[in-house]
Short mmCIF file of C-alpha atoms (C1' of nucleotides) in Angstrom, two decimals:
data_model
loop_
_atom_site.label_atom_id
_atom_site.label_comp_id
_atom_site.label_asym_id
_atom_site.label_seq_id
_atom_site.Cartn_x
_atom_site.Cartn_y
_atom_site.Cartn_z
CA UNK Y 1 71.84 -19.01 -196.61
CA UNK Y 2 71.58 -16.24 -199.12
CA UNK Y 3 72.06 -13.20 -196.91
CA UNK Y 4 73.90 -12.94 -193.65
CA UNK Y 5 71.81 -10.38 -191.90
CA UNK Y 6 68.27 -11.09 -192.96
CA UNK Y 7 67.61 -13.34 -190.00
CA UNK Y 8 68.42 -10.65 -187.49
CA UNK Y 9 65.21 -9.34 -186.01
CA UNK Y 10 64.68 -5.62 -186.52
CA UNK Y 11 62.85 -5.45 -183.22
CA UNK Y 12 66.03 -6.30 -181.37
CA UNK Y 13 68.35 -3.89 -183.10
CA UNK Y 14 67.79 -1.28 -180.44
CA UNK Y 15 70.01 -1.44 -177.39
CA UNK Y 16 67.05 -0.75 -175.16
CA UNK Y 17 64.87 -3.52 -176.53
CA UNK Y 18 67.81 -5.88 -176.50
CA UNK Y 19 68.18 -5.02 -172.83
CA UNK Y 20 64.51 -5.44 -172.03
CA UNK Y 21 64.37 -8.85 -173.65
CA UNK Y 22 67.58 -10.04 -172.04
CA UNK Y 23 66.21 -9.14 -168.66
CA UNK Y 24 62.89 -10.81 -169.40
CA UNK Y 25 64.55 -13.97 -170.62
CA UNK Y 26 66.14 -14.46 -167.23
CA UNK Y 27 63.47 -13.03 -164.95
CA UNK Y 28 59.95 -14.39 -165.10
CA UNK Y 29 58.41 -10.98 -164.50
CA UNK Y 30 59.94 -7.55 -164.02
CA UNK Y 31 58.11 -4.36 -163.21
CA UNK Y 32 58.27 -1.01 -164.92
CA UNK Y 33 60.35 0.68 -162.27
CA UNK Y 34 62.93 -2.08 -162.16
CA UNK Y 35 63.34 -2.10 -165.91
CA UNK Y 36 63.68 1.66 -165.94
CA UNK Y 37 66.29 1.50 -163.23
CA UNK Y 38 68.27 -1.28 -164.90
CA UNK Y 39 68.31 0.37 -168.26
CA UNK Y 40 68.58 3.94 -167.01
CA UNK Y 41 66.31 5.59 -169.48
CA UNK Y 42 63.43 8.00 -169.10
CA UNK Y 43 60.00 6.59 -168.34
CA UNK Y 44 58.58 7.86 -171.60
CA UNK Y 45 61.28 6.15 -173.60
CA UNK Y 46 60.84 3.00 -171.53
CA UNK Y 47 57.11 2.98 -172.13
CA UNK Y 48 57.48 3.42 -175.85
CA UNK Y 49 59.90 0.53 -176.21
CA UNK Y 50 57.68 -1.66 -174.07
CA UNK Y 51 54.73 -0.68 -176.19
CA UNK Y 52 56.61 -1.63 -179.36
CA UNK Y 53 57.40 -5.06 -177.94
CA UNK Y 54 53.82 -5.49 -176.80
CA UNK Y 55 52.48 -4.64 -180.24
CA UNK Y 56 54.60 -7.48 -181.58
CA UNK Y 57 53.22 -9.73 -178.81
CA UNK Y 58 56.73 -10.34 -177.58
CA UNK Y 59 55.84 -9.34 -174.05
CA UNK Y 60 52.80 -9.57 -171.82
CA UNK Y 61 51.68 -6.96 -169.38
CA UNK Y 62 50.10 -7.39 -165.98
CA UNK Y 63 48.70 -4.46 -164.07
CA UNK Y 64 48.01 -4.81 -160.38
CA UNK Y 65 48.22 -3.00 -157.11
CA UNK Y 66 50.94 -3.84 -154.68
CA UNK Y 67 49.76 -2.47 -151.37
CA UNK Y 68 48.25 0.81 -152.46
CA UNK Y 69 50.57 1.42 -155.36
CA UNK Y 70 49.94 0.58 -158.98
CA UNK Y 71 52.45 -1.81 -160.39
CA UNK Y 72 52.86 -2.89 -164.00
CA UNK Y 73 54.92 -5.91 -164.69
CA UNK Y 74 56.20 -7.41 -167.88
CA UNK Y 75 57.02 -10.91 -169.00
CA UNK Y 76 58.35 -12.31 -172.25
CA UNK Y 77 55.69 -14.28 -174.12
CA UNK Y 78 56.45 -17.64 -175.68
CA UNK Y 79 56.51 -15.87 -179.02
CA UNK Y 80 58.90 -13.27 -177.69
CA UNK Y 81 61.22 -15.86 -176.22
CA UNK Y 82 61.26 -17.72 -179.49
CA UNK Y 83 61.90 -14.58 -181.50
CA UNK Y 84 64.67 -13.46 -179.21
CA UNK Y 85 66.28 -16.84 -179.17
CA UNK Y 86 66.12 -16.98 -182.95
CA UNK Y 87 67.71 -13.56 -183.08
CA UNK Y 88 70.55 -14.69 -180.85
CA UNK Y 89 71.06 -17.74 -183.02
CA UNK Y 90 71.21 -15.55 -186.10
CA UNK Y 91 73.70 -13.29 -184.36
CA UNK Y 92 75.84 -16.23 -183.47
CA UNK Y 93 75.76 -17.63 -186.97
CA UNK Y 94 76.56 -14.22 -188.36
CA UNK Y 95 79.54 -13.83 -186.10
CA UNK Y 96 80.85 -17.31 -186.67
CA UNK Y 97 80.00 -17.19 -190.32
CA UNK Y 98 78.92 -20.82 -190.16
CA UNK Y 99 76.38 -20.29 -192.88
CA UNK H 1 78.09 -2.92 -163.62
CA UNK H 2 75.66 -0.09 -163.29
CA UNK H 3 73.82 -0.38 -166.58
CA UNK H 4 73.35 -3.41 -168.76
CA UNK H 5 73.43 -1.82 -172.15
CA UNK H 6 75.96 0.96 -171.90
CA UNK H 7 78.81 -1.22 -173.13
CA UNK H 8 77.10 -2.03 -176.37
CA UNK H 9 78.71 -0.05 -179.17
CA UNK H 10 76.29 2.22 -181.01
CA UNK H 11 78.29 1.73 -184.18
CA UNK H 12 77.28 -1.91 -184.26
CA UNK H 13 73.60 -1.49 -183.63
CA UNK H 14 72.85 -1.49 -187.31
CA UNK H 15 72.35 -4.85 -188.99
CA UNK H 16 74.40 -3.74 -191.94
CA UNK H 17 77.43 -2.63 -189.93
CA UNK H 18 77.17 -5.74 -187.82
CA UNK H 19 77.29 -7.70 -191.04
CA UNK H 20 80.22 -5.77 -192.46
CA UNK H 21 82.28 -6.21 -189.31
CA UNK H 22 81.46 -9.89 -189.01
CA UNK H 23 82.64 -10.47 -192.52
CA UNK H 24 85.79 -8.44 -191.96
CA UNK H 25 86.59 -10.28 -188.75
CA UNK H 26 86.81 -13.54 -190.67
CA UNK H 27 88.18 -12.33 -194.00
CA UNK H 28 91.39 -10.36 -194.12
CA UNK H 29 90.15 -8.14 -196.95
CA UNK H 30 86.87 -8.01 -198.78
CA UNK H 31 86.02 -5.83 -201.73
CA UNK H 32 83.08 -3.54 -202.26
CA UNK H 33 81.25 -5.79 -204.67
CA UNK H 34 81.54 -8.83 -202.47
CA UNK H 35 80.27 -6.98 -199.42
CA UNK H 36 77.39 -5.59 -201.42
CA UNK H 37 76.53 -9.03 -202.69
CA UNK H 38 76.75 -10.67 -199.27
CA UNK H 39 74.64 -8.05 -197.56
CA UNK H 40 72.30 -7.41 -200.46
CA UNK H 41 71.93 -3.71 -200.11
CA UNK H 42 72.21 -0.87 -202.60
CA UNK H 43 75.66 0.47 -203.36
CA UNK H 44 74.81 3.88 -201.94
CA UNK H 45 73.73 2.39 -198.66
CA UNK H 46 76.79 0.16 -198.63
CA UNK H 47 79.09 3.11 -199.23
CA UNK H 48 77.54 5.17 -196.47
CA UNK H 49 77.89 2.42 -193.87
CA UNK H 50 81.48 1.81 -194.94
CA UNK H 51 82.15 5.50 -194.70
CA UNK H 52 80.72 5.58 -191.17
CA UNK H 53 83.01 2.74 -190.11
CA UNK H 54 85.95 4.40 -191.77
CA UNK H 55 85.33 7.67 -189.94
CA UNK H 56 85.56 5.71 -186.71
CA UNK H 57 88.80 4.13 -187.98
CA UNK H 58 87.25 0.71 -187.60
CA UNK H 59 88.09 -0.23 -191.17
CA UNK H 60 90.85 0.55 -193.64
CA UNK H 61 90.41 1.05 -197.34
CA UNK H 62 92.67 0.04 -200.18
CA UNK H 63 92.03 1.16 -203.71
CA UNK H 64 93.72 -0.63 -206.56
CA UNK H 65 93.17 -1.90 -210.05
CA UNK H 66 92.66 -5.56 -210.63
CA UNK H 67 93.32 -6.09 -214.30
CA UNK H 68 91.65 -3.09 -215.84
CA UNK H 69 88.96 -2.73 -213.23
CA UNK H 70 88.99 -0.49 -210.18
CA UNK H 71 88.69 -2.43 -206.96
CA UNK H 72 88.21 -1.08 -203.46
CA UNK H 73 88.81 -3.42 -200.62
CA UNK H 74 88.18 -3.14 -196.94
CA UNK H 75 89.80 -4.59 -193.87
CA UNK H 76 89.03 -4.30 -190.18
CA UNK H 77 91.65 -2.24 -188.37
CA UNK H 78 93.10 -3.34 -185.03
CA UNK H 79 90.91 -0.71 -183.40
CA UNK H 80 87.87 -2.01 -185.24
CA UNK H 81 88.57 -5.60 -184.29
CA UNK H 82 88.96 -4.59 -180.66
CA UNK H 83 85.77 -2.53 -180.70
CA UNK H 84 83.80 -5.29 -182.32
CA UNK H 85 85.14 -7.91 -180.00
CA UNK H 86 84.31 -5.72 -177.00
CA UNK H 87 80.84 -5.28 -178.38
CA UNK H 88 80.38 -9.01 -178.69
CA UNK H 89 81.59 -9.47 -175.14
CA UNK H 90 79.11 -6.89 -173.94
CA UNK H 91 76.35 -8.64 -175.87
CA UNK H 92 77.28 -11.92 -174.31
CA UNK H 93 77.34 -10.50 -170.82
CA UNK H 94 74.02 -8.82 -171.44
CA UNK H 95 72.43 -12.00 -172.60
CA UNK H 96 73.86 -14.13 -169.86
CA UNK H 97 73.32 -11.42 -167.32
CA UNK H 98 76.58 -12.35 -165.63
CA UNK H 99 77.11 -8.79 -164.52
"C1'" DT A 1 84.79 6.96 -232.28
"C1'" DA A 2 80.49 7.07 -230.15
"C1'" DA A 3 77.67 4.63 -226.97
"C1'" DA A 4 77.10 1.45 -223.28
"C1'" DA A 5 78.57 -0.61 -219.19
"C1'" DG A 6 81.13 -1.21 -214.81
"C1'" DT A 7 82.97 0.42 -210.23
"C1'" DA A 8 82.55 3.10 -206.52
"C1'" DC A 9 81.00 6.44 -204.98
"C1'" DT A 10 78.11 11.33 -203.57
"C1'" DT A 11 73.95 13.80 -203.30
"C1'" DT A 12 69.24 14.28 -202.46
"C1'" DG A 13 65.04 13.54 -200.37
"C1'" DT A 14 61.98 10.83 -197.68
"C1'" DA A 15 60.68 7.83 -194.12
"C1'" DA A 16 61.55 5.68 -189.88
"C1'" DT A 17 63.62 5.71 -185.35
"C1'" DT A 18 65.05 7.41 -181.05
"C1'" DC A 19 64.82 10.19 -177.32
"C1'" DA A 20 63.89 13.78 -173.77
"C1'" DA A 21 60.66 16.69 -172.01
"C1'" DA A 22 56.29 17.94 -171.02
"C1'" DG A 23 51.64 16.75 -170.39
"C1'" DT A 24 48.04 13.29 -168.62
"C1'" DT A 25 45.40 10.16 -165.57
"C1'" DA A 26 44.25 8.12 -161.55
"C1'" DA A 27 45.30 6.98 -157.24
"C1'" DT A 28 47.38 8.01 -152.52
"C1'" DA A 29 49.48 10.79 -149.01
"C1'" DT A 30 49.98 15.25 -146.56
"C1'" DA C 1 43.41 21.22 -151.30
"C1'" DT C 2 47.98 20.20 -152.80
"C1'" DA C 3 51.62 17.32 -153.71
"C1'" DT C 4 53.41 12.96 -154.97
"C1'" DT C 5 53.83 8.54 -157.32
"C1'" DA C 6 53.33 5.28 -161.20
"C1'" DA C 7 52.80 4.66 -165.69
"C1'" DC C 8 51.93 6.28 -169.33
"C1'" DT C 9 50.90 9.52 -174.00
"C1'" DT C 10 52.02 13.30 -176.77
"C1'" DT C 11 55.03 16.38 -178.94
"C1'" DG C 12 58.89 17.81 -181.24
"C1'" DA C 13 63.61 17.66 -182.48
"C1'" DA C 14 67.58 15.17 -183.93
"C1'" DT C 15 69.50 11.36 -185.91
"C1'" DT C 16 69.58 7.44 -188.97
"C1'" DA C 17 68.61 4.55 -192.78
"C1'" DC C 18 67.55 3.93 -197.22
"C1'" DA C 19 66.56 4.07 -202.24
"C1'" DA C 20 67.12 6.46 -206.21
"C1'" DA C 21 69.43 9.38 -209.01
"C1'" DG C 22 73.49 11.63 -210.29
"C1'" DT C 23 78.73 11.69 -210.96
"C1'" DA C 24 83.57 10.51 -212.39
"C1'" DC C 25 86.46 7.69 -214.52
"C1'" DT C 26 87.53 3.87 -217.14
"C1'" DT C 27 86.84 0.00 -220.32
"C1'" DT C 28 84.34 -2.50 -223.55
"C1'" DT C 29 81.47 -2.90 -227.42
"C1'" DA C 30 79.22 -1.53 -231.69
#
DNA sequence: TAAAAGTACTTTGTAATTCAAAGTTAATAT
DNA sequence: ATATTAACTTTGAATTACAAAGTACTTTTA
């Protein structure tokens, strides 16, 4: 491998997006409010990170009503799971310097 | 743990600094040229990331001459090794969601 | 001895990123 | 009618990252 860091995915450099993806790797779907609460960031910031991940097709969005309240939930796409998993592999290789 | 991402160290969010620290965790000392070559970035960029890590006292710098050529080498400090190791632990916990 | 090259920067300027705060939309509840 | 809630979008400021160019000092080469 020529370069140690080139396989790290830019999309997952941010603490927030790292957090979002970690949560979505373990939980099938998670709604906006829960994510916001877990990560403790403002809703605007939350929305913009989610939007960045959606643009990359790393997450999928489902809008519905639960009772009378709107509820938006997020799930990692197959592509997103792959990308995240690849990123973790790259991190691991980087740290262990096995390449 | 209240928040999943708060234990991640901001200093290691950058791919480049992650790379520098990984290399310095495994190699006692590494010189400027080698780091630059491994990470494939410009020397100005390299210097500024090294300077950021030095300001945090995460790395120590030794300047010497090897033969007739100036040589600057870098080593992770005890503080830096601790900080990086804590960061990796936080990453692992985040990913495994064991907290 | 003058010019070129090497090492390790520093400076400069631009572009990208991050974030909070405020504004928006559409619905429900009072 | 007004307020509240959910989930945004927009705005603007601050920070960060980066390449490119410039610098200082030395050595090598012509």
